[in-house]
mmCIF file of C-alpha atoms in Angstrom:
data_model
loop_
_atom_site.group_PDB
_atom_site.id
_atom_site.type_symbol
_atom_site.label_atom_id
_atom_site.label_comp_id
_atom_site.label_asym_id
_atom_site.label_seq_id
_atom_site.Cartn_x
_atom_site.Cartn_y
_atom_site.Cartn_z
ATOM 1 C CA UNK A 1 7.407 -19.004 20.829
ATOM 2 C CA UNK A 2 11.067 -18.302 21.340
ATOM 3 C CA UNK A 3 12.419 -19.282 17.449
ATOM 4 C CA UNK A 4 9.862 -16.326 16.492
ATOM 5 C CA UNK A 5 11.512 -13.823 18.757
ATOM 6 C CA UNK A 6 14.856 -15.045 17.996
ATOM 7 C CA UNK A 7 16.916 -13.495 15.527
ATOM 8 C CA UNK A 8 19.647 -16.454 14.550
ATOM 9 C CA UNK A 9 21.946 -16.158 12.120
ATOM 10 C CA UNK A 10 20.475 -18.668 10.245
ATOM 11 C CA UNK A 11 17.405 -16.797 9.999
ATOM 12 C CA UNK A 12 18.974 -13.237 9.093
ATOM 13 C CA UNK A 13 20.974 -15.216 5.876
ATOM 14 C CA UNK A 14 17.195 -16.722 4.827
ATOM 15 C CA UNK A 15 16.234 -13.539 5.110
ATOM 16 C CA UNK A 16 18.748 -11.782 3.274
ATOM 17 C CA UNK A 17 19.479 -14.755 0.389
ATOM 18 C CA UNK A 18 15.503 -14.328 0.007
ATOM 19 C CA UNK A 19 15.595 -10.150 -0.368
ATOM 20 C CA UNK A 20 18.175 -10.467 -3.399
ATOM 21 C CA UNK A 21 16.312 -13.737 -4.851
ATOM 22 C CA UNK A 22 13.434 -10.957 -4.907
ATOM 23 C CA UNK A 23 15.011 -8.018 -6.386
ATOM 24 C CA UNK A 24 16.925 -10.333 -9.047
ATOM 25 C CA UNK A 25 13.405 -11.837 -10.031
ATOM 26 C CA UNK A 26 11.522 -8.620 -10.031
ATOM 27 C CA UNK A 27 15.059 -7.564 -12.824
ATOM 28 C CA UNK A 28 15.085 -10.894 -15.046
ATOM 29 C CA UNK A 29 10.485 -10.479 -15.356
ATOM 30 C CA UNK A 30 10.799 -6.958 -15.929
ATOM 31 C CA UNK A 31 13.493 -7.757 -18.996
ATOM 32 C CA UNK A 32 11.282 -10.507 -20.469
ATOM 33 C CA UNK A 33 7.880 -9.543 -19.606
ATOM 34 C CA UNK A 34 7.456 -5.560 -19.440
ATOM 35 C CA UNK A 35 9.637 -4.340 -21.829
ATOM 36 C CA UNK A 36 8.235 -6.585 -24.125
ATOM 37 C CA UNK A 37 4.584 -6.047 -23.480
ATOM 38 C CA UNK A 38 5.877 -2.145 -23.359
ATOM 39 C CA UNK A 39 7.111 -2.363 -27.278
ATOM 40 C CA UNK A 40 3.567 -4.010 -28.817
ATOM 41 C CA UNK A 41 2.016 -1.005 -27.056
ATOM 42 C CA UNK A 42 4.342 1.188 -28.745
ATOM 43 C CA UNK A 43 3.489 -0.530 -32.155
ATOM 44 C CA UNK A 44 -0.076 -0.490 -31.849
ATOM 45 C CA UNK A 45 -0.315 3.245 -31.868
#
């Protein structure tokens, strides 16, 4: 019970190295994927 109410460094760093994994995935899908999917939608008008 004490590692979940400890905040180590080494859990702060997962934490943080995690947070930017997230917003850098949510950038590189939303290049490939939406914009894409955005610009059929466009042509099909």
């Amino acid at each position: 019970m004490e590692r979940l109410i400890n905040f180590d460094p080494q859990w702060i760093n997962d934490i943080v190295i995690t947070g930017i994994n997230i917003f850098i995935l949510f950038f590189v899908m939303s290049y490939f994927l939406f914009n894409p999917a955005r610009e059929v939608l466009e042509k099909r008008r």
